[in-house]
XYZ file of C-alpha atoms in Angstrom:
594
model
C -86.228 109.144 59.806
C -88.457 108.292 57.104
C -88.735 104.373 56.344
C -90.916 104.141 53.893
C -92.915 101.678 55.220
C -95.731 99.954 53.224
C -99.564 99.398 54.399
C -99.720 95.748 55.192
C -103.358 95.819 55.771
C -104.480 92.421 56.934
C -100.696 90.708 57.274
C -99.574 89.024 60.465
C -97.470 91.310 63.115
C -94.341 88.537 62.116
C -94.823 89.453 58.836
C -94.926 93.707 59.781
C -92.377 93.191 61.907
C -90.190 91.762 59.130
C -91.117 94.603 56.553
C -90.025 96.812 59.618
C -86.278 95.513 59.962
C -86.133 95.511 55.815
C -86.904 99.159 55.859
C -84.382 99.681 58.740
C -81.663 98.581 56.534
C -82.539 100.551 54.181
C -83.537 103.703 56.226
C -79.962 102.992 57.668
C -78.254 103.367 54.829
C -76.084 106.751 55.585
C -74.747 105.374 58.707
C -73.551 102.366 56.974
C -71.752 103.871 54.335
C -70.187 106.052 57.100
C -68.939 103.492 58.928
C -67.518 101.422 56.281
C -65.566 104.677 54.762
C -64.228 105.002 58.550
C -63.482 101.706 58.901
C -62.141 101.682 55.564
C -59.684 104.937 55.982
C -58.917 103.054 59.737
C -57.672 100.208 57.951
C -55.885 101.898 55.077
C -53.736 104.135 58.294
C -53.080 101.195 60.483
C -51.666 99.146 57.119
C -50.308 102.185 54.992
C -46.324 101.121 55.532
C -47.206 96.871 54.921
C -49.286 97.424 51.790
C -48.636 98.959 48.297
C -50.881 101.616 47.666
C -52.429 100.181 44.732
C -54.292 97.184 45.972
C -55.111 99.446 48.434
C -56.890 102.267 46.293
C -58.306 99.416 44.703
C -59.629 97.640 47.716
C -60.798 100.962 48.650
C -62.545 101.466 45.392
C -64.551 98.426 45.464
C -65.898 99.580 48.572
C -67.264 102.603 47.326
C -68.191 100.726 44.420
C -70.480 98.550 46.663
C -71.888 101.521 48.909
C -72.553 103.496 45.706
C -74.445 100.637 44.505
C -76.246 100.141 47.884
C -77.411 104.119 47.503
C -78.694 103.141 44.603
C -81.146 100.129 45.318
C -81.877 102.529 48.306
C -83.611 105.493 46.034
C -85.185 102.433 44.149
C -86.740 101.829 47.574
C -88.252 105.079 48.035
C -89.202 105.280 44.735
C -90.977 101.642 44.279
C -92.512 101.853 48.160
C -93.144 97.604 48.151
C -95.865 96.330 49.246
C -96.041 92.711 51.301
C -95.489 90.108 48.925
C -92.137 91.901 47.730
C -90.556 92.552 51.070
C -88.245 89.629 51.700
C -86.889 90.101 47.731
C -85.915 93.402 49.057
C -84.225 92.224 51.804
C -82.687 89.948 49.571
C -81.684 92.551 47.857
C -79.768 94.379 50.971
C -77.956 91.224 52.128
C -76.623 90.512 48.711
C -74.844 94.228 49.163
C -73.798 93.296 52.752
C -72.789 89.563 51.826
C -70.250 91.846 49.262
C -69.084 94.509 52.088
C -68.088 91.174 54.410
C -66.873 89.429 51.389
C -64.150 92.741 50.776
C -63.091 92.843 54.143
C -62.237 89.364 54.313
C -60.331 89.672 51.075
C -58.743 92.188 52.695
C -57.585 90.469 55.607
C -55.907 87.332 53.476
C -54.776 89.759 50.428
C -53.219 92.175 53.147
C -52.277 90.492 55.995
C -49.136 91.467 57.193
C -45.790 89.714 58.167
C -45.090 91.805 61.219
C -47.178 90.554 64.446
C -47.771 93.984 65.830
C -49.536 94.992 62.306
C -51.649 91.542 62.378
C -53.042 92.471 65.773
C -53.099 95.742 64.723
C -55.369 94.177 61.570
C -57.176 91.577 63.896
C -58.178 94.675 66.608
C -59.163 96.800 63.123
C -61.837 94.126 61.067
C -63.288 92.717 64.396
C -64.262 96.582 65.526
C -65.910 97.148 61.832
C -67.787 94.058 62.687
C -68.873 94.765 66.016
C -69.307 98.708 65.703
C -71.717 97.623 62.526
C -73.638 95.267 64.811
C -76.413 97.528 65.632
C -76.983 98.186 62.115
C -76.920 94.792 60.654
C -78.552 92.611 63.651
C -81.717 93.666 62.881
C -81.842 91.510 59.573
C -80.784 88.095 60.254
C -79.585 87.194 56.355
C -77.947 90.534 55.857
C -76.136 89.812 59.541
C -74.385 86.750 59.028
C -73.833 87.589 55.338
C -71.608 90.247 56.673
C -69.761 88.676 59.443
C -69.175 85.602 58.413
C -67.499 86.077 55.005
C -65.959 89.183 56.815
C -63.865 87.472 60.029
C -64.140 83.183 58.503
C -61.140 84.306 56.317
C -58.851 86.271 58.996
C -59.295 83.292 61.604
C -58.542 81.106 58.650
C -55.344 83.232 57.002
C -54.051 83.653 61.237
C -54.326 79.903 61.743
C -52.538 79.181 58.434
C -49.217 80.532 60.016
C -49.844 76.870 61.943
C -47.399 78.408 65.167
C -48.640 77.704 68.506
C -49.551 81.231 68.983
C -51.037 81.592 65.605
C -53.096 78.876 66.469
C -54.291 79.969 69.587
C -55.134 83.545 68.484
C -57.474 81.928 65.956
C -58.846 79.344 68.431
C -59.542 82.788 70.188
C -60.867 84.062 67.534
C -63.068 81.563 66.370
C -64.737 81.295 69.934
C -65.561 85.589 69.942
C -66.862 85.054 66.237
C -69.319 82.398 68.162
C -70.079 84.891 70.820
C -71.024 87.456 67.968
C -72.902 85.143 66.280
C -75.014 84.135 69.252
C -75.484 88.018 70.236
C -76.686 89.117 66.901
C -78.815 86.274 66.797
C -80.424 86.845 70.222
C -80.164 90.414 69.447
C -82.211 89.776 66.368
C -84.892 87.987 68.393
C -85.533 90.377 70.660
C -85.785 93.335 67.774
C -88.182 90.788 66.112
C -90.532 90.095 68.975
C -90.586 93.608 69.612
C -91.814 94.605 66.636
C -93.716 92.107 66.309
C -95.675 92.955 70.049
C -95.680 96.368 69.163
C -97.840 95.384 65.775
C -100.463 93.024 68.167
C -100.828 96.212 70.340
C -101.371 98.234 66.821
C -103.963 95.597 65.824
C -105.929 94.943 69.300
C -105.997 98.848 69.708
C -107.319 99.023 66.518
C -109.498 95.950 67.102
C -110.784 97.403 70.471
C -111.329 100.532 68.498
C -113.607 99.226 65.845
C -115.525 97.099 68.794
C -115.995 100.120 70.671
C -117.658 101.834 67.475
C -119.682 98.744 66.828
C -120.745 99.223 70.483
C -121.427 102.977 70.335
C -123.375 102.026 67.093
C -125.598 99.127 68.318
C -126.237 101.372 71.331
C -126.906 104.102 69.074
C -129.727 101.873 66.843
C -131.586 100.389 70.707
C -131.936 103.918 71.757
C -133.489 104.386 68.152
C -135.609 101.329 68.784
C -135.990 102.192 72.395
C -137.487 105.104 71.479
C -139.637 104.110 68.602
C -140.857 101.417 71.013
C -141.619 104.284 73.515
C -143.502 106.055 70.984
C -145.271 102.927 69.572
C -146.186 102.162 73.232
C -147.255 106.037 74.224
C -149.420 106.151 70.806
C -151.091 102.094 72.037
C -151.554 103.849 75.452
C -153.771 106.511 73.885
C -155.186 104.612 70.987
C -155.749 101.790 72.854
C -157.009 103.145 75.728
C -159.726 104.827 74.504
C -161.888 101.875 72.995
C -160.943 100.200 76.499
C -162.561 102.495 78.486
C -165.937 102.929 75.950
C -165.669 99.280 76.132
C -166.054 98.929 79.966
C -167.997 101.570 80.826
C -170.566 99.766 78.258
C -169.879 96.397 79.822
C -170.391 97.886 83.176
C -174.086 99.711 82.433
C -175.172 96.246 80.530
C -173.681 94.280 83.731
C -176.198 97.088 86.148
C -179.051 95.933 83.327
C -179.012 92.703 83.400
C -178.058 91.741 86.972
C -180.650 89.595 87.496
C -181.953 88.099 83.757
C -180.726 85.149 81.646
C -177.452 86.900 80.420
C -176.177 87.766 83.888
C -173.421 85.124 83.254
C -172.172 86.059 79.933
C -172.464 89.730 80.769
C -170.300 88.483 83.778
C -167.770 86.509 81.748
C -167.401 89.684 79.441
C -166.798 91.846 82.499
C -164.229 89.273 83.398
C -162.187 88.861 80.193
C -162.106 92.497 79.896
C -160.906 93.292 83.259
C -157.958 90.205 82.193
C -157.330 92.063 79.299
C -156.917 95.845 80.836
C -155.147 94.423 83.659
C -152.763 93.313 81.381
C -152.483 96.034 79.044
C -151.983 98.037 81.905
C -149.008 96.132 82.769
C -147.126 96.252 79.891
C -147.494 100.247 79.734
C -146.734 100.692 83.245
C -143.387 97.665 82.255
C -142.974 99.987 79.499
C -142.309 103.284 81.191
C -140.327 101.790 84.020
C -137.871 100.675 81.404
C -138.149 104.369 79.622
C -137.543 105.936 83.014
C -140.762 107.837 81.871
C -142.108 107.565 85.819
C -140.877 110.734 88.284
C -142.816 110.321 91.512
C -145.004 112.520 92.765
C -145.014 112.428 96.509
C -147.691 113.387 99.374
C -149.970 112.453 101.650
C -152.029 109.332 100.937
C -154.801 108.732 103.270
C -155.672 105.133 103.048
C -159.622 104.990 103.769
C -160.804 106.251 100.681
C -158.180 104.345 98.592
C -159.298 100.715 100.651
C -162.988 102.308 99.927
C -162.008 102.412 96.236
C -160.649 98.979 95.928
C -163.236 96.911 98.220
C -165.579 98.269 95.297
C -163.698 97.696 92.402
C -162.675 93.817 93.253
C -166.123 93.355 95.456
C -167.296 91.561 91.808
C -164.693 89.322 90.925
C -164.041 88.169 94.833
C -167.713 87.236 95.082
C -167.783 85.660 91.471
C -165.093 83.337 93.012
C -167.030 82.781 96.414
C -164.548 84.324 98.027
C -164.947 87.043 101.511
C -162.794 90.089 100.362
C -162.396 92.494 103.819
C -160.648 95.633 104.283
C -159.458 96.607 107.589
C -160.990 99.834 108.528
C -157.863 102.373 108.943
C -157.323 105.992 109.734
C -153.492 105.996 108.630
C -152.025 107.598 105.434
C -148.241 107.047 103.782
C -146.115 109.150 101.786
C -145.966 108.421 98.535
C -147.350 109.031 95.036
C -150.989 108.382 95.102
C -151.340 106.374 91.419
C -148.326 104.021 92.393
C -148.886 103.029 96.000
C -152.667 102.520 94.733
C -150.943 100.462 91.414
C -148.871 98.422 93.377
C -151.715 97.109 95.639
C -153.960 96.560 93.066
C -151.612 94.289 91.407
C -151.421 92.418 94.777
C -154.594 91.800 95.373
C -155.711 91.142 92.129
C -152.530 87.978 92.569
C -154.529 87.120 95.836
C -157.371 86.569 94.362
C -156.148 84.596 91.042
C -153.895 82.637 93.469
C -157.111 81.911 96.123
C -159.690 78.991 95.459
C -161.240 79.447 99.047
C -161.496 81.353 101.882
C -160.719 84.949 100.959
C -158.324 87.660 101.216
C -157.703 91.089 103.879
C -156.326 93.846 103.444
C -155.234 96.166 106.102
C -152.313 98.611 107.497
C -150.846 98.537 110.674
C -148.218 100.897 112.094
C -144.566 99.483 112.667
C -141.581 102.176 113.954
C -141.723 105.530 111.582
C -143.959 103.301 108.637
C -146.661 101.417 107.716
C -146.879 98.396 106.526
C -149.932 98.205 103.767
C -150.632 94.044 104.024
C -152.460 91.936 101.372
C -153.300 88.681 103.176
C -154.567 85.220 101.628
C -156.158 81.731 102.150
C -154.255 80.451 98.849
C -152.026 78.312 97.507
C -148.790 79.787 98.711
C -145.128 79.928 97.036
C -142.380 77.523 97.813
C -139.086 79.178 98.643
C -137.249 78.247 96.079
C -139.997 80.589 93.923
C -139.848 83.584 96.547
C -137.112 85.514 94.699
C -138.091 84.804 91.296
C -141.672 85.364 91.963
C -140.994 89.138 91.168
C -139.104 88.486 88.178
C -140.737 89.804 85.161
C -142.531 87.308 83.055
C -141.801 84.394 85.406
C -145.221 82.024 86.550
C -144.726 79.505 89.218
C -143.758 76.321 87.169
C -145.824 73.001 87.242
C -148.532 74.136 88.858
C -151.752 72.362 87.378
C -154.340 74.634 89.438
C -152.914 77.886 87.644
C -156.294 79.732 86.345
C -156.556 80.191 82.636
C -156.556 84.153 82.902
C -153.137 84.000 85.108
C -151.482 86.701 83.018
C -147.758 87.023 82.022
C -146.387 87.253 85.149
C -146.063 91.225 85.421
C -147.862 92.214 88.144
C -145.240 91.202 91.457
C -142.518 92.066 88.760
C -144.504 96.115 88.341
C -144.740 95.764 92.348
C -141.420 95.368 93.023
C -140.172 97.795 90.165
C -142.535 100.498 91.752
C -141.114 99.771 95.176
C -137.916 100.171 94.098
C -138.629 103.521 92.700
C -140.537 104.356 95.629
C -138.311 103.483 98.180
C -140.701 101.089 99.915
C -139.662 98.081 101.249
C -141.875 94.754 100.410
C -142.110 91.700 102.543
C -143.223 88.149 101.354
C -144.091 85.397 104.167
C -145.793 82.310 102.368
C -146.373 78.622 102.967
C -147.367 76.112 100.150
C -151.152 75.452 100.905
C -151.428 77.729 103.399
C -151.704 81.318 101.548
C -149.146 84.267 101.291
C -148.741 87.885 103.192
C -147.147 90.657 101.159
C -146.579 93.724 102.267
C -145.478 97.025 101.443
C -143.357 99.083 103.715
C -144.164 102.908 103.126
C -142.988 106.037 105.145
C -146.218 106.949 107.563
C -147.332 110.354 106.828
C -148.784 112.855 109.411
C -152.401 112.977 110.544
C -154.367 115.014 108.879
C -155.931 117.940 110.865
C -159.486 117.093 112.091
C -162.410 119.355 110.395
C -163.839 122.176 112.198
C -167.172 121.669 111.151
C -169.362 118.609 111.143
C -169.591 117.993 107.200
C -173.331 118.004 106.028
C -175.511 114.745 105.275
C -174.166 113.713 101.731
C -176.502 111.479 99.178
C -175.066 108.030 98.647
C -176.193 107.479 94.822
C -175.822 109.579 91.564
C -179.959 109.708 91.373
C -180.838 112.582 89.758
C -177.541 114.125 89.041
C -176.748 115.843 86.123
C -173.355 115.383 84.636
C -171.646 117.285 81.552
C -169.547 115.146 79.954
C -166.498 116.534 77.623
C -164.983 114.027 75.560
C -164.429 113.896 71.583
C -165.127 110.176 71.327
C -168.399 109.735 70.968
C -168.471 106.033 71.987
C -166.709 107.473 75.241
C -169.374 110.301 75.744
C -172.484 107.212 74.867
C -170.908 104.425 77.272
C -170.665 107.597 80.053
C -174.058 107.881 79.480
C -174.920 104.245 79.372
C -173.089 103.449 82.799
C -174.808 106.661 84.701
C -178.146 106.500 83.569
C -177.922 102.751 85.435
C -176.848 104.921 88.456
C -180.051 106.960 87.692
C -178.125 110.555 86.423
C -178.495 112.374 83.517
C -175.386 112.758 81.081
C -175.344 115.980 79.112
C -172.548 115.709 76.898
C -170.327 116.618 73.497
C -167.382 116.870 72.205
C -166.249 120.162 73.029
C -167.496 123.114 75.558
C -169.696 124.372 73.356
C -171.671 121.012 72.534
C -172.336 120.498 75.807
C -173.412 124.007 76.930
C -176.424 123.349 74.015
C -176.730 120.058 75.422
C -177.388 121.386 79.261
C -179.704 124.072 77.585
C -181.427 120.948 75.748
C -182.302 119.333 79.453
C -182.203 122.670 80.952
C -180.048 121.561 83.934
C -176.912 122.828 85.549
C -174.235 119.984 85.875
C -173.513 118.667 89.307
C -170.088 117.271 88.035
C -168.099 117.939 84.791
C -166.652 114.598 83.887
C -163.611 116.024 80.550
C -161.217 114.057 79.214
C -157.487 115.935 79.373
C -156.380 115.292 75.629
C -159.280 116.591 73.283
C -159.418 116.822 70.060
C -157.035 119.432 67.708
C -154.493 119.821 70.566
C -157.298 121.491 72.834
C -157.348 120.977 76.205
C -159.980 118.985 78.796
C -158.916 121.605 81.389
C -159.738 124.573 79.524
C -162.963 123.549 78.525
C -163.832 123.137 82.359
C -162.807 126.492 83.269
C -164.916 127.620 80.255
C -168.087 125.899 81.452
C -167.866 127.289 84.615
C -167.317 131.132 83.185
C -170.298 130.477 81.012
C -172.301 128.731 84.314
C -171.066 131.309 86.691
C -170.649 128.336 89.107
C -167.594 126.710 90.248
C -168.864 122.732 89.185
C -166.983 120.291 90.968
C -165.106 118.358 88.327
C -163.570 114.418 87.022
C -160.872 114.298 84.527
C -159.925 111.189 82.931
C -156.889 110.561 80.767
C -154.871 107.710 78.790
C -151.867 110.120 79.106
C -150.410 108.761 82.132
C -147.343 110.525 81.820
C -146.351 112.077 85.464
C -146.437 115.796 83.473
C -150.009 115.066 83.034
C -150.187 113.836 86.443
C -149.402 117.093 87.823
C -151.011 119.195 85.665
C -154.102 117.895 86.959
C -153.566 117.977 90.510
C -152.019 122.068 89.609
C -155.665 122.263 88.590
C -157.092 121.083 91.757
C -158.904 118.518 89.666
C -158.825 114.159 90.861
C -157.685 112.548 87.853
C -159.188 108.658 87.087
C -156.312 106.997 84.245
C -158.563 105.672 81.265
C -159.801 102.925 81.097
C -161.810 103.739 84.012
C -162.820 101.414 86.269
C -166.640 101.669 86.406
C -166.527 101.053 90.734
C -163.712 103.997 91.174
C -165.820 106.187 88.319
C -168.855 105.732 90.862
C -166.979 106.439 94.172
C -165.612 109.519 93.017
C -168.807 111.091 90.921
C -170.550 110.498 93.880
C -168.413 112.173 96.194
C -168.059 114.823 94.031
C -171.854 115.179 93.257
C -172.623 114.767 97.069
C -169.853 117.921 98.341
C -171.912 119.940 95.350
C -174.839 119.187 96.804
C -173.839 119.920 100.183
C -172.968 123.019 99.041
């Protein structure tokens, strides 16, 4: 059934749901006529013998007369298609036509009404089934409704109750109170067509509603991926860019700091030191904040031993705790935990480094003790301790301690317990905090305890304990890199042979004419070439397998592991000086063991 119904665009559901019952009417046109031709030839059969056939034919003619008209406004309709603002003229238009129908078949009734009582029931039972069997189609307009009954059954109840008899009377009293009953059934029938519509048109409008939210949605998630991932890239070109004038930066810092350990700028060479190990700290932390959110981190799991990473950390914070008067001691431990090697060593640098901000005397411990199937990696301090209501938020990121006037001026933003717990989390370790206010703080770090490692069959050899007189060939394509390597290990006493590519630094060994101890290469060189491949091509060219450092500011996990696929130790740039020195040495001493 086509109704022709217009776009209403922004109108109210009342106001769709009226254009809907308008263009019922009219969509309902056929069976109207229908019925009022039955109706009509019912009425002629039942009053054929009472009536002369030529008010009749007429009566019958006007009603044809009024459909025919009604046909037409209806191809007006379909030809016109109204918008909003001429609906209810249209429905005006339809009433008008069904005011007329009800208007003939109440003239019919008073014009025609019979003197035999059998044919006036017979006339009574006739207009009051037109009426009711066309409720269905006019109920669903109110105006076109009782602009059909009422001038349609109003004159029968009058004409009946004009024969003034008792039963006359009555039958219209009867009549009268069914014509009420009709009335209040359209009406109510009405209603409930109206609300119907009218709830089916809020449903149209919060479906399409939830529809154009849901787009919205899929587009703003659409643009933060977009400026997730332009972030990501921003933050992955900072991490190289940034990292590389970092690490020329310390390593100069740290050979200037060997230099003048003992003259007049000791102290600002020491300040230096510590504003730049404030300011990679915290660079650090936002990359590391910055790939957790990425979901750029994929663990690499195996067997940490704990000695050498303790040995690595009592030298790289053995400075700052004794710039603050503080004891720093490490627990001497033979136990190792599964886990990846970078994070576990991450996530207790970031702890102590808290310990010692948070510490004004006494000092801090570190140690690992076994407890069930783990170990429990502690970081223990004489400081100020956290108040429980702080405990939780403490590893929130960005979140200080509030009102605390003893807070040092290089207390970061607050992301170091937030990359602890993050790391943890992706881990699967399990921290601990147990802290009193004024009387220090314990964290701890819950890790899976890994199996002993299988003793050595042979008594290693004597191994030197400085870089004197090492050579090392250094492969790096930033020269302020390659001159603060050189810098910081010529304090230590070696020799740095270095350049920019293999080839540079094979004329530079044949310069000193020395063969490296160590090859110190940084993985990304320049023109997409690789730090790995320009090891392997030292050692063709030196026929000897050279023990050998890479460094990196690609601290992507795929980077990661295609280090340790090399069988190389990797040191994340910038590197810190005390970890650069523990592992050239250890490296220099197994070469010269060899």
């Amino acid at each position: 059934m086509d109704t022709h119904l217009p776009t209403l665009g922004a109108s109210s559901p009342a106001d769709r749901a009226h254009a809907d019952q308008v263009a019922t009417l009219y969509a309902g046109w056929s069976r109207t006529t229908l019925s009022m031709l039955f109706g009509a030839a019912l009425f002629c059969a039942v009053l054929g013998t009472e009536v002369s056939a030529g008010v009749m034919l007429a009566w019958v003619a006007l009603i044809v007369a009024n459909q025919a008209w009604r046909g037409a406004l209806v191809r007006e309709w379909r030809r016109a298609r109204p918008g909003p603002a001429a609906m209810r003229r249209w429905g005006r238009y339809w009433s008008i036509g069904s005011a007329t129908a009800g208007a003939l078949w109440g003239a019919a009734a008073v014009a025609m009404f019979p003197p035999s009582p059998s044919h006036q029931a017979l006339l009574i039972v006739c207009l009051f089934g037109v009426v009711l069997g066309g409720l269905n189609l006019t109920a669903v307009y109110k105006p076109a409704f009782y602009g059909f009954v009422l001038p349609a059954l109003v004159p029968l109840i009058v004409r009946v109750g004009v024969e003034a008899d008792p039963v006359h009377l009555s039958t219209a009293v009867v009549m009268a109170v069914v014509l009420g009953f009709v009335l209040a059934f359209g009406h109510r029938l009405n209603d409930v067509l109206t609300d119907a519509l009218a709830t089916r048109h809020r449903n149209t409008d919060l479906i399409v509603e939830l529809k154009s939210r849901t787009r919205a949605a899929l587009e703003a998630r659409a643009a933060a991926e977009a400026a997730d991932r332009a972030k990501s890239q921003l933050l992955a070109a900072a991490s190289h860019d940034l990292r590389q004038p970092l690490h020329a930066l310390g390593l100069f810092v740290a050979a200037l700091g060997h230099r003048a350990r003992d003259g007049e700028l000791a102290p600002l060479v020491a300040s230096v030191r510590n504003a730049l190990g404030a300011l990679e700290s915290q660079f650090a932390q936002l990359i590391d904040l910055s790939r957790l959110e990425a979901g750029a981190l994929e663990p690499a799991r195996e067997r940490v031993p704990l000695a050498p990473l303790f040995e690595r950390l009592a030298r790289e914070f053995a400075v700052e705790a004794a710039s603050r008067g503080l004891a720093l001691v490490f627990a001497r431990t033979r136990l190792a935990v599964d886990s990846d090697p970078m994070l576990i060593e991450r996530m207790i640098r970031n702890l102590l480094s808290n310990a010692l901000r948070c510490t004004h005397r006494g000092g801090v411990v570190v140690g690992a003790r076994r407890r069930g199937t783990d170990v429990v990696i502690e970081v223990v301090d004489s400081g100020i301790g956290i108040a429980s209501e702080h405990r939780e938020r403490i590893f929130d990121e960005f979140f200080q301690v509030p009102g605390r006037a003893d807070r040092p001026r290089a207390a970061g933003m607050g992301l170091g317990l937030a990359i602890v717990r993050r790391f943890a989390l992706l881990l699967g370790h399990r921290l601990t905090l147990v802290s009193r206010p004024g009387h220090g703080s314990r964290f701890g770090i819950a890790a899976p305890r890994a199996a002993d490692a299988a003793p050595p069959r042979h008594r290693p050899r004597h191994r030197p304990e400085s870089l004197a007189g090492a050579c090392i060939a250094v492969i790096d394509d930033d020269p302020s890199a390659v001159e603060g390597l050189r810098a910081l290990f010529s304090s230590w006493g070696a020799q740095i042979a270095g350049g920019a590519h293999a080839d540079e630094v094979l004329a530079a060994l044949g310069e000193v004419e020395r063969y490296p101890d160590l090859i110190i290469a940084d993985l990304r060189l320049a023109d997409d070439a690789s730090g790995l491949a320009a090891i392997e091509r030292l050692r063709r060219e030196l026929g000897e397998p050279v023990p050998a450092l890479v460094v990196s500011g690609d601290l992507r996990e795929a980077a990661a592991r295609e280090v340790r696929e090399a069988g190389h130790l990797l040191l994340p740039k910038p590197v810190v000086p005390a970890s650069l020195e523990a592992a050239a040495s250890s490296l220099v001493a197994g070469s010269l063991a060899r």
